[in-house]
Coordinates of C-alpha atoms in Angstrom, one line a residue:
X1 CA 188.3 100.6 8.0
X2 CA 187.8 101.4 4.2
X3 CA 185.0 103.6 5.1
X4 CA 187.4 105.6 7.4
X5 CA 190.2 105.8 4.9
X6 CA 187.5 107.7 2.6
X7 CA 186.4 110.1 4.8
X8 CA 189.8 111.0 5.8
X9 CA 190.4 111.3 1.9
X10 CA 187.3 113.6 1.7
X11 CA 188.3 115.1 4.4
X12 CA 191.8 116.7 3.6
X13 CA 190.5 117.0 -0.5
X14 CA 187.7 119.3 1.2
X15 CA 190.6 121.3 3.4
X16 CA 188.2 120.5 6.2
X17 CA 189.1 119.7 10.1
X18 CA 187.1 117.8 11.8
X19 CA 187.7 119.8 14.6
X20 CA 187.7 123.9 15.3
X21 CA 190.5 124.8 17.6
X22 CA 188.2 125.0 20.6
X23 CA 187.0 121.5 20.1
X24 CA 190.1 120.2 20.0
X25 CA 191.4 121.7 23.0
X26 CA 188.3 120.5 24.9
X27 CA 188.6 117.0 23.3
X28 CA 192.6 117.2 25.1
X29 CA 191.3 118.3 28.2
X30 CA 188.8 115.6 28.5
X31 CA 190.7 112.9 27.6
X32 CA 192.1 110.6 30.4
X33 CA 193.6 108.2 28.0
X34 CA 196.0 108.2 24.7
X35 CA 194.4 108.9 21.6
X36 CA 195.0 109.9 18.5
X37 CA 193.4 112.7 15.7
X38 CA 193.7 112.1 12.5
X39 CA 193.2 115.0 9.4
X40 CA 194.3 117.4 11.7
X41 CA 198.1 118.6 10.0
X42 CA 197.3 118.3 6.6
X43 CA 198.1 121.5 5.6
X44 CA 200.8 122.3 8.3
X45 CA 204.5 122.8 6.5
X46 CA 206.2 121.3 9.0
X47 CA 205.0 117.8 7.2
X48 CA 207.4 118.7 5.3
X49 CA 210.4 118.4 7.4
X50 CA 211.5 115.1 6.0
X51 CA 215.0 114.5 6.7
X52 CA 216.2 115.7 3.3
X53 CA 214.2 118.8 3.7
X54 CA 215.6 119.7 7.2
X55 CA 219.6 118.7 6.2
X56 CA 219.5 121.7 3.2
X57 CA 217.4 123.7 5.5
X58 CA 220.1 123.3 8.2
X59 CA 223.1 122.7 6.1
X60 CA 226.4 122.5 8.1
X61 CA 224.9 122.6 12.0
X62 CA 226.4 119.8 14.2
X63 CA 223.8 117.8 16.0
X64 CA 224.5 115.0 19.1
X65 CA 223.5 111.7 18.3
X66 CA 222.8 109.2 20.5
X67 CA 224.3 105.8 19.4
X68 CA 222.8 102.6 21.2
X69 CA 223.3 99.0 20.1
X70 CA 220.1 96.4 18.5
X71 CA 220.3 93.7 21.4
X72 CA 217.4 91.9 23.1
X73 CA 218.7 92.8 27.0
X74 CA 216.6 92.2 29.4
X75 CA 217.8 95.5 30.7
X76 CA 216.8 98.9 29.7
X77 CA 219.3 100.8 27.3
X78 CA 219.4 104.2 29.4
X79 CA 221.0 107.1 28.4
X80 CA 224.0 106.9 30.4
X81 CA 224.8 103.6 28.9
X82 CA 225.5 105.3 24.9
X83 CA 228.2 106.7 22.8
X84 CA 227.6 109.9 21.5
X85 CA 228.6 111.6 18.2
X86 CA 228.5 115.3 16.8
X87 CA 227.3 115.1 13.0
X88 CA 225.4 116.6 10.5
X89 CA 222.2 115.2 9.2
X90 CA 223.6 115.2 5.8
X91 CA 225.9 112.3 7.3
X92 CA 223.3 111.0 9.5
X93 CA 221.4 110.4 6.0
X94 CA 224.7 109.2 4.0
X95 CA 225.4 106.6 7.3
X96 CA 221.2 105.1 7.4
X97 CA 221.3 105.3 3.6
X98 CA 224.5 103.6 3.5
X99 CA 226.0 105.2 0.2
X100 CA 228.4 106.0 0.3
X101 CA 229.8 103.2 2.7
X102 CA 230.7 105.6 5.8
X103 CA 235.0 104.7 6.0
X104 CA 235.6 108.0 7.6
X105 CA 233.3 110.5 9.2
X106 CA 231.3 110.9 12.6
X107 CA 229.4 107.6 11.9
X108 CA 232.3 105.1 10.6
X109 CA 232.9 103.3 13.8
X110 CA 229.2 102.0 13.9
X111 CA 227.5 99.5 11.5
X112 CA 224.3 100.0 10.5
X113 CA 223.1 96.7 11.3
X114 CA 224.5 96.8 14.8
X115 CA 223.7 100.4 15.8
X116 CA 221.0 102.7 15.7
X117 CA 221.0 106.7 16.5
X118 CA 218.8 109.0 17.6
X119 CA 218.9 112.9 17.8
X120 CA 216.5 113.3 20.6
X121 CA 215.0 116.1 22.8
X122 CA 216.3 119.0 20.4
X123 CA 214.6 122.4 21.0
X124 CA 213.7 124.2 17.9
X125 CA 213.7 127.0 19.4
X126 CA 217.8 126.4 19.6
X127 CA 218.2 124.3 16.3
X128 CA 216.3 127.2 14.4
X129 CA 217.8 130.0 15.9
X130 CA 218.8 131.4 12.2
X131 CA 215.8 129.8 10.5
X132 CA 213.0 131.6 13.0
X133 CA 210.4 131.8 10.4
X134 CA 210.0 128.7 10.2
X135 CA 209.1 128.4 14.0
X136 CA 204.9 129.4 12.1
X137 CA 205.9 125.9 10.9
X138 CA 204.3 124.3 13.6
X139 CA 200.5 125.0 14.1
X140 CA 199.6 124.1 17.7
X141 CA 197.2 126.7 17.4
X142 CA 195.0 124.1 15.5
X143 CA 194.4 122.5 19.0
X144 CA 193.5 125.5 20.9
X145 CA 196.7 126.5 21.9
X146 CA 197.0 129.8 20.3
X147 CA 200.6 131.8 20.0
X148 CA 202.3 128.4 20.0
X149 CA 204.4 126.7 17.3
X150 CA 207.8 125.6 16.9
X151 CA 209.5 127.9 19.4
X152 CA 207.9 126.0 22.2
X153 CA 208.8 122.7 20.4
X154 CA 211.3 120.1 20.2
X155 CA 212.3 117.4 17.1
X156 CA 213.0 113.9 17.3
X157 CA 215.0 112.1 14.4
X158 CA 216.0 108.1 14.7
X159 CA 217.1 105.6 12.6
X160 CA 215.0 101.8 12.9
X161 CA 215.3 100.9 16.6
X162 CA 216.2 104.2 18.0
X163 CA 213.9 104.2 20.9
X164 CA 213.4 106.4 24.4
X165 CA 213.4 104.0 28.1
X166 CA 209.9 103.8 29.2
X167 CA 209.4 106.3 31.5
X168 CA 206.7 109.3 32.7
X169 CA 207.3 113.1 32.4
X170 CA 206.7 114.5 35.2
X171 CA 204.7 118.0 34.2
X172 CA 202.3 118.4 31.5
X173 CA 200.7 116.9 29.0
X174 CA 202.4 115.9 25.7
X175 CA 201.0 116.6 22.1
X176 CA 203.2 114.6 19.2
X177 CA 203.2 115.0 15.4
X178 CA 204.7 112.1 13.1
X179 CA 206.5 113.8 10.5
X180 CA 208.3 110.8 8.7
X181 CA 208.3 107.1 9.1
X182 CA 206.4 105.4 12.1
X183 CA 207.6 105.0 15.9
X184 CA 205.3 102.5 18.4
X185 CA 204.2 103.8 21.4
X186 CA 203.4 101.4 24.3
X187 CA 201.7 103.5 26.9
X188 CA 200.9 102.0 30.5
X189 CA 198.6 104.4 33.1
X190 CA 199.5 105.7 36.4
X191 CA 197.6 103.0 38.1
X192 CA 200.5 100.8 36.9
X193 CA 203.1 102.8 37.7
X194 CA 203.9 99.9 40.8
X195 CA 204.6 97.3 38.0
X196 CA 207.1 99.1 36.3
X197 CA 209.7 99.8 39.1
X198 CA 210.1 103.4 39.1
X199 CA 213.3 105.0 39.8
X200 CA 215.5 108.4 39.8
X201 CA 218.2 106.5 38.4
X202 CA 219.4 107.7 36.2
X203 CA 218.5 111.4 37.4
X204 CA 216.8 113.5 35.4
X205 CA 214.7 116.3 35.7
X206 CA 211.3 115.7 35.2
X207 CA 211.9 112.1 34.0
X208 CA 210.7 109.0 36.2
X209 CA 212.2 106.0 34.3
X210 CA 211.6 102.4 34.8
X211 CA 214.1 99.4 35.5
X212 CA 212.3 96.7 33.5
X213 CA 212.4 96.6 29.5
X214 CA 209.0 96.4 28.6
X215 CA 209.9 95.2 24.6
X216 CA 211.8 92.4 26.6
X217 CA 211.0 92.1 30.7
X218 CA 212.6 90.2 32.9
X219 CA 210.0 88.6 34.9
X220 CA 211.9 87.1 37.8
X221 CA 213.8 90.5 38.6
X222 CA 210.2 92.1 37.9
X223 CA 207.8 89.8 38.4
X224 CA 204.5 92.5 38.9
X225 CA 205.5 93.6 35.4
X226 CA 203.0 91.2 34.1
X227 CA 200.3 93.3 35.5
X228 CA 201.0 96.2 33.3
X229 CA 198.3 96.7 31.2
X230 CA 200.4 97.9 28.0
X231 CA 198.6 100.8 25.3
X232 CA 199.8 99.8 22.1
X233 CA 199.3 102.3 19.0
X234 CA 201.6 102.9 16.0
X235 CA 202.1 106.5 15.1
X236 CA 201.8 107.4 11.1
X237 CA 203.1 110.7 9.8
X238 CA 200.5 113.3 9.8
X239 CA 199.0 112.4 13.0
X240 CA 199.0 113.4 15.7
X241 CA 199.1 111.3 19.8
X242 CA 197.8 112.8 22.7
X243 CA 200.0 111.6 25.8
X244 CA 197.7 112.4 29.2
X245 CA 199.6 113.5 32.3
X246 CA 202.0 111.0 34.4
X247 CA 201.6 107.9 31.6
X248 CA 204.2 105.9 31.1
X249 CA 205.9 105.5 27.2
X250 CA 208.8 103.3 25.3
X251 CA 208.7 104.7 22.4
X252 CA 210.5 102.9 19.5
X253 CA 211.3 103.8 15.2
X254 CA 210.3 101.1 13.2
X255 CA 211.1 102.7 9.9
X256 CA 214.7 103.3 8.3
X257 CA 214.3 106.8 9.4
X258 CA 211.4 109.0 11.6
X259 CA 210.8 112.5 12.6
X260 CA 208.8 113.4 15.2
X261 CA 207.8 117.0 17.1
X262 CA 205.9 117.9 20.2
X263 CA 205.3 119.9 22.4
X264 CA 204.4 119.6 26.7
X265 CA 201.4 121.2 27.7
X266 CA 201.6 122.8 30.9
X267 CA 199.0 121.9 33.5
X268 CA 197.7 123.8 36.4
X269 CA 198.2 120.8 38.5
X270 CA 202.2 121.6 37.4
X271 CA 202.7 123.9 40.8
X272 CA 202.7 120.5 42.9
X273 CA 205.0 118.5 40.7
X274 CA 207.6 121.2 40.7
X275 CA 207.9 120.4 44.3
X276 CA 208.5 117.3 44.0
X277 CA 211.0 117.4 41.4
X278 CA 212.7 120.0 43.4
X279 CA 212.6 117.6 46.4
X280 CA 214.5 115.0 44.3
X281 CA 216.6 116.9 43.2
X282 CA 217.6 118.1 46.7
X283 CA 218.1 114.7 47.8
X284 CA 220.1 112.9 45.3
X285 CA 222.7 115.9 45.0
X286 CA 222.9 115.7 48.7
X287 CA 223.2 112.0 49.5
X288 CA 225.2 111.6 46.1
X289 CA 227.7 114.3 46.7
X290 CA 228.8 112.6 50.1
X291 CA 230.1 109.2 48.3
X292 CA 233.0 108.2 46.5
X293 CA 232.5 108.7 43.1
X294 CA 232.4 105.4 40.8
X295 CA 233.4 105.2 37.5
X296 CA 230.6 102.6 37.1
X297 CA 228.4 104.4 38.3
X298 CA 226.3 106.6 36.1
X299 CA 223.6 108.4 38.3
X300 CA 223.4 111.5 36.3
X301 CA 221.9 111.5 32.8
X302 CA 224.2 113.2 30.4
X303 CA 221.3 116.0 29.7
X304 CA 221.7 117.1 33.3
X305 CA 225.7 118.1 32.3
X306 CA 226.6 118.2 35.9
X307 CA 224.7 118.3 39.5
X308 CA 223.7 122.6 41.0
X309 CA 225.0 123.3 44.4
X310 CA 222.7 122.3 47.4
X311 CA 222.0 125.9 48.0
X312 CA 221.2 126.1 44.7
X313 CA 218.5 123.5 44.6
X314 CA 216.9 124.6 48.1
X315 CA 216.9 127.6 46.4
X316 CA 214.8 126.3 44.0
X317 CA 212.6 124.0 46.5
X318 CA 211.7 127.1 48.8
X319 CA 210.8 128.9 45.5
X320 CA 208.9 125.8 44.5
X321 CA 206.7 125.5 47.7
X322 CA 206.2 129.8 47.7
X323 CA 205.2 130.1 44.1
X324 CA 202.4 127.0 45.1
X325 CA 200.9 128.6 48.0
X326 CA 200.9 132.1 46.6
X327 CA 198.8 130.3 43.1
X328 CA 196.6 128.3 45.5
X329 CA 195.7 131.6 47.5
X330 CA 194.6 133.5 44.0
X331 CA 193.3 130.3 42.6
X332 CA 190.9 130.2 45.5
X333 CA 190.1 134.4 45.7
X334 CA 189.2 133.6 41.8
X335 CA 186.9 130.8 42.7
X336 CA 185.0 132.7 45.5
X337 CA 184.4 136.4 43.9
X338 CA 183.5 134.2 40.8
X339 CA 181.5 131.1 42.1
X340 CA 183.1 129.1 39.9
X341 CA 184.2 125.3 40.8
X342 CA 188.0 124.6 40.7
X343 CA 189.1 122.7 37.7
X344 CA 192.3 121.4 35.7
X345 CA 193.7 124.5 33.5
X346 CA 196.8 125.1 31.1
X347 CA 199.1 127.9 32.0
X348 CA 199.4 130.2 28.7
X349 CA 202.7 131.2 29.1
X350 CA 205.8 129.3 29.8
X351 CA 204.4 126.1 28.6
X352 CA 207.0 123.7 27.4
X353 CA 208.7 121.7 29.9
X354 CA 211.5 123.2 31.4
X355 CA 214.8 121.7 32.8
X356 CA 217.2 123.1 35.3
X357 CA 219.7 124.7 33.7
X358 CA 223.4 124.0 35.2
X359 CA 226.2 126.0 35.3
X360 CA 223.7 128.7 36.6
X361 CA 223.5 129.3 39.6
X362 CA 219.7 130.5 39.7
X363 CA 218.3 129.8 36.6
X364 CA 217.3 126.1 37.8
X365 CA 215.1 128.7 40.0
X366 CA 213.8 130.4 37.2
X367 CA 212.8 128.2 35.2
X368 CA 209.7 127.2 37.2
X369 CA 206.7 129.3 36.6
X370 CA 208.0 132.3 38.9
X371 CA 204.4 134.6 38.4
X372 CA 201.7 133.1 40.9
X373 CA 199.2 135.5 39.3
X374 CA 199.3 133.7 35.9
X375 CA 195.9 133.4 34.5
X376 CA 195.0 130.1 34.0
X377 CA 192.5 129.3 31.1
X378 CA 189.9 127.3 31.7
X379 CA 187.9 124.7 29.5
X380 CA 185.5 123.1 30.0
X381 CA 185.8 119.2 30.0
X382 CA 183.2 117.5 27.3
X383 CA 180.5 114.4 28.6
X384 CA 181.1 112.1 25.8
X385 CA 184.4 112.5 23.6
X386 CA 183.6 112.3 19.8
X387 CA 185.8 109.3 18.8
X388 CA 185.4 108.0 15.1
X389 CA 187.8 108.0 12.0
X390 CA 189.5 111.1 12.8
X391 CA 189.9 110.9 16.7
X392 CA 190.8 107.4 18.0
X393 CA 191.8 106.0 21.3
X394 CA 194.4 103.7 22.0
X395 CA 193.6 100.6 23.6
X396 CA 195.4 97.7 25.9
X397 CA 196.3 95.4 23.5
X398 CA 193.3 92.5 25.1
X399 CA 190.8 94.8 24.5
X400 CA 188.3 94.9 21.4
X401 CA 186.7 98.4 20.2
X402 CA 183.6 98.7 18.0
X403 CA 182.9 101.0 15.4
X404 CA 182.0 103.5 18.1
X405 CA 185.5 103.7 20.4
X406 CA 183.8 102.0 22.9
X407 CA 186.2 99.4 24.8
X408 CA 185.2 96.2 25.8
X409 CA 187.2 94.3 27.6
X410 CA 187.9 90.6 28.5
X411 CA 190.4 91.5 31.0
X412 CA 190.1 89.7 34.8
X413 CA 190.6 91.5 38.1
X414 CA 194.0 92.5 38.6
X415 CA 194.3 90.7 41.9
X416 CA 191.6 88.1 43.6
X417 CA 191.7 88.4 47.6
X418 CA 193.4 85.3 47.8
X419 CA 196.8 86.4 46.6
X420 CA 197.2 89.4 48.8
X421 CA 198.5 92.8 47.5
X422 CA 201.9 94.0 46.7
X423 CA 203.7 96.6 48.8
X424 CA 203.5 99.6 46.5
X425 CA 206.6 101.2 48.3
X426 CA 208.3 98.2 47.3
X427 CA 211.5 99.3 46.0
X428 CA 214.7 98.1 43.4
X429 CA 214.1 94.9 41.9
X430 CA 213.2 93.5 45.4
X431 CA 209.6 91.6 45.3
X432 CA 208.2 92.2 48.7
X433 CA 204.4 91.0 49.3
X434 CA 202.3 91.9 52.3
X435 CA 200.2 89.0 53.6
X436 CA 196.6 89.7 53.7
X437 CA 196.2 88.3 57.2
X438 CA 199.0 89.6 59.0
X439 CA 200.6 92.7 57.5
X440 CA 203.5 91.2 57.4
X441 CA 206.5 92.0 54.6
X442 CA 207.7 89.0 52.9
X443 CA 211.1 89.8 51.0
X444 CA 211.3 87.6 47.6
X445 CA 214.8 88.4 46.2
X446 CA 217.6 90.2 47.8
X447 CA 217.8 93.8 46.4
X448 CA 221.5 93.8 45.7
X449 CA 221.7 90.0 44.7
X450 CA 223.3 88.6 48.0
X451 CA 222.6 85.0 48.0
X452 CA 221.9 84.3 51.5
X453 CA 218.5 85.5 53.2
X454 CA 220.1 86.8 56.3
X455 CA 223.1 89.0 54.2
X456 CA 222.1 91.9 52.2
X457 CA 224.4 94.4 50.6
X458 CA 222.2 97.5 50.4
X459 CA 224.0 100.0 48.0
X460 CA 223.3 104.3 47.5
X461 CA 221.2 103.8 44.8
X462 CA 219.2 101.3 46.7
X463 CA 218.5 103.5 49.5
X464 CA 217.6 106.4 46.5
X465 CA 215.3 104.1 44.9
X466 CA 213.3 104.1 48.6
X467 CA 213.6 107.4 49.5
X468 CA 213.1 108.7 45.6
X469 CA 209.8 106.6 45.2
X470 CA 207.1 109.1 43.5
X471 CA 204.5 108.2 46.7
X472 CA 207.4 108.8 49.4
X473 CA 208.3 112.0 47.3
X474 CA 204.4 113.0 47.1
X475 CA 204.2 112.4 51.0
X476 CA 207.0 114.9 51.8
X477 CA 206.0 117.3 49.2
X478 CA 202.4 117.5 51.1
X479 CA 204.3 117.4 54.6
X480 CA 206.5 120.6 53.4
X481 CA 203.5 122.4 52.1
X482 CA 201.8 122.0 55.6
X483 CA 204.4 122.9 57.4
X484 CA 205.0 126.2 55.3
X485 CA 201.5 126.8 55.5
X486 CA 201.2 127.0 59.1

């Protein structure tokens, strides 16, 4: 460790990276788990947006905050579930900083002991709009990814505790730079993505989130959660986490105050996933806009506003599945006239992950990538990543690394043949296990929490949850795509 913290100290007194550019981008493309580089931001100025530094720089700008309450639920806090306030971050600063004591003001009506806040998911690009230049702020260019910065970018700022439901974005990959304070990731892979419940509600765009709270799971509602194998790291400023594609994160501040940017990275596999989000998003406005509205509830996350007309979102779904087959057609023409094999690749343009716009009707349309003849850069993908005091991997929390990054683990099988394997369809908080003999589908718990075996109350968001789940979604997609390929 001490020999690490020197040559990180050489390191940035030298103004050398360890990496060039087009290391580092083949490093990220190689990767198929979290890690981290170190020494890489030293001399970008956006480690300078402190909290004090962006409140002058911003000066009177209103920014929502999203107020949720320090409790040890079993259930997740989601989005739908908090207060919001408009404020400055001069007051956000006076209210974490407590002087003075906040009698009046956006944050009065929440103690500091009680409540945190978050101003999550803000687009630079929007928060800077009068401050352009400082867009160059952010050098994402460092990794390969030449021409971006901040305006394809977006800032995080919490208080202790202010934290994000674990959940998996849906396109991309995701690049994050700790500005100030420290926020712990726990990271889970796809392979695990049975364990932690997924559902669609609340809906968002491009967000899968799951029903258990993984800081504090309830294991008889969830009982596969255990299985999760759980990638701890935490992040200090100046570095810099690599998120691969479709991992699950909670994300959580553990200092007084944090700021955070990234930026999604576009993947060619993208094309797919749009149809599948478009998919869900035809479904649940269609089954949700035939029942009585609830006041209890909350299906849509507040960043969707409001739900686009069905036309609206078939619109987008037949544009989905066209702009697919037309890239698969040139992805293969470029293939054969150049002999070349057909690997993952990064769209240039257009990179950042995009949500449907409402009150539009076809810019939820648009906002895919509409030009099937993008060129997609290429890189290649390296034998043996270079991990060592400036590039480290995270690890499950019951593994041990040696001085090399190797993992070695002490982990058993998963399952053993004797106990069977769990329906990975299995949806709500239901526990259903399929004998290994027979086949047959054993229901554990009720999924609406009726007390008798042979009466069940099955609810919308039950059926949702079913007909929602990523592999049902996946199956349709690929159905869709053969039937519009005939």
């Amino acid at each position: 460790m001490k020999s690490s913290l020197v040559l990180s100290a050489k390191l940035r007194n030298e103004c050398v990276k360890p990496f060039t550019p087009e290391q580092a981008k083949e490093i990220v493309m190689s990767l198929q788990n979290p890690a981290v580089f170190c020494n890489m931001t030293f001399d970008w100025p956006a480690l300078h947006w402190n909290v004090s530094y962006l409140a002058e720089l911003l000066a009177e700008k209103k920014i929502p905050f999203r107020m949720g309450t320090k409790n040890m639920d079993t259930a997740p806090l989601f989005e739908t579930e908090c207060s919001y306030v408009a404020a400055t971050l001069e007051e956000f600063l006076a209210w974490s900083r407590r002087h003075p004591p906040c009698s009046s003001g956006p944050f009065s009506g929440y103690d500091l002991c009680k409540y945190w806040t978050y101003a999550d998911y803000k687009y630079i690009v929007k928060l800077f709009e009068d401050n352009s230049e400082h867009f160059q702020d952010v050098r994402w260019s460092d990794f390969g990814f030449f021409g971006r910065n901040g305006r394809e970018s977006t800032l995080w700022i919490g208080s202790a505790g202010a934290n994000t439901p674990c959940h998996l974005d849906s396109y991309g990959c995701n690049l994050v730079l700790q500005v100030q304070g420290r926020k712990r990731w726990h990271l889970y892979p796809p392979e695990d993505s049975s364990f932690l419940y997924p559902t669609r509600i609340p809906y968002e765009e491009s967000s899968v989130f799951s029903k258990v709270n993984v800081i504090n799971p309830n294991l008889e509602s969830f009982p596969r959660f255990k299985k999760a194998q759980a990638h701890v790291v935490t992040l200090d400023p100046g570095q810099v986490l690599f998120v691969p594609r479709h991992w699950w994160h909670y994300v959580e501040s553990i200092d007084p105050i944090t700021v955070s940017i990234n930026s999604w990275i576009e993947l060619d596999s993208d094309h797919e996933a749009r149809i599948e989000e478009a998919i869900t998003r035809t479904l649940i406005g269609a089954i949700k806009s035939t029942e009585k509205p609830s006041a209890s509830d909350c299906w849509l996350n507040p960043t969707e506003v409001e739900m686009t007309s069905y036309e609206t979102n078939l619109q987008y779904l037949n544009g989905a599945v066209s702009t697919y087959l037309q890239h698969q057609k040139t992805s293969k023409t470029e293939h054969r006239d150049t002999g070349t094999p057909e690997t993952e690749g990064i769209l240039p343009d257009k990179c950042k992950r995009i949500k449907v716009q409402v009150n539009a009707e076809l810019e939820g349309f648009k906002s895919m990538p509409s030009d099937p003849h993008l060129t997609i850069i290429k890189t290649k993908k390296l034998k043996q990543i270079p991990f060592g005091p400036s590039l480290f991997q995270v690890l499950p929390q019951d593994w041990e690394t040696n001085p090399t990054g190797e993992a070695e683990s002490d982990c058993t099988d998963i399952l053993n043949e004797d106990e069977g394997h769990f329906g990975e369809l299995d949806c709500g908080g239901k526990t259903s296990i399929i004998n290994s003999s027979s086949g047959a589908l054993v229901d554990h718990k009720n999924p609406c929490g009726g007390t008798s075996s042979t009466q069940t109350s099955i609810c919308t968001n039950d059926l949702l949850d079913c007909v929602l789940n990523p592999q049902v979604i996946s199956l349709i997609a690929h159905l869709l795509l053969e039937k519009a390929s005939v």
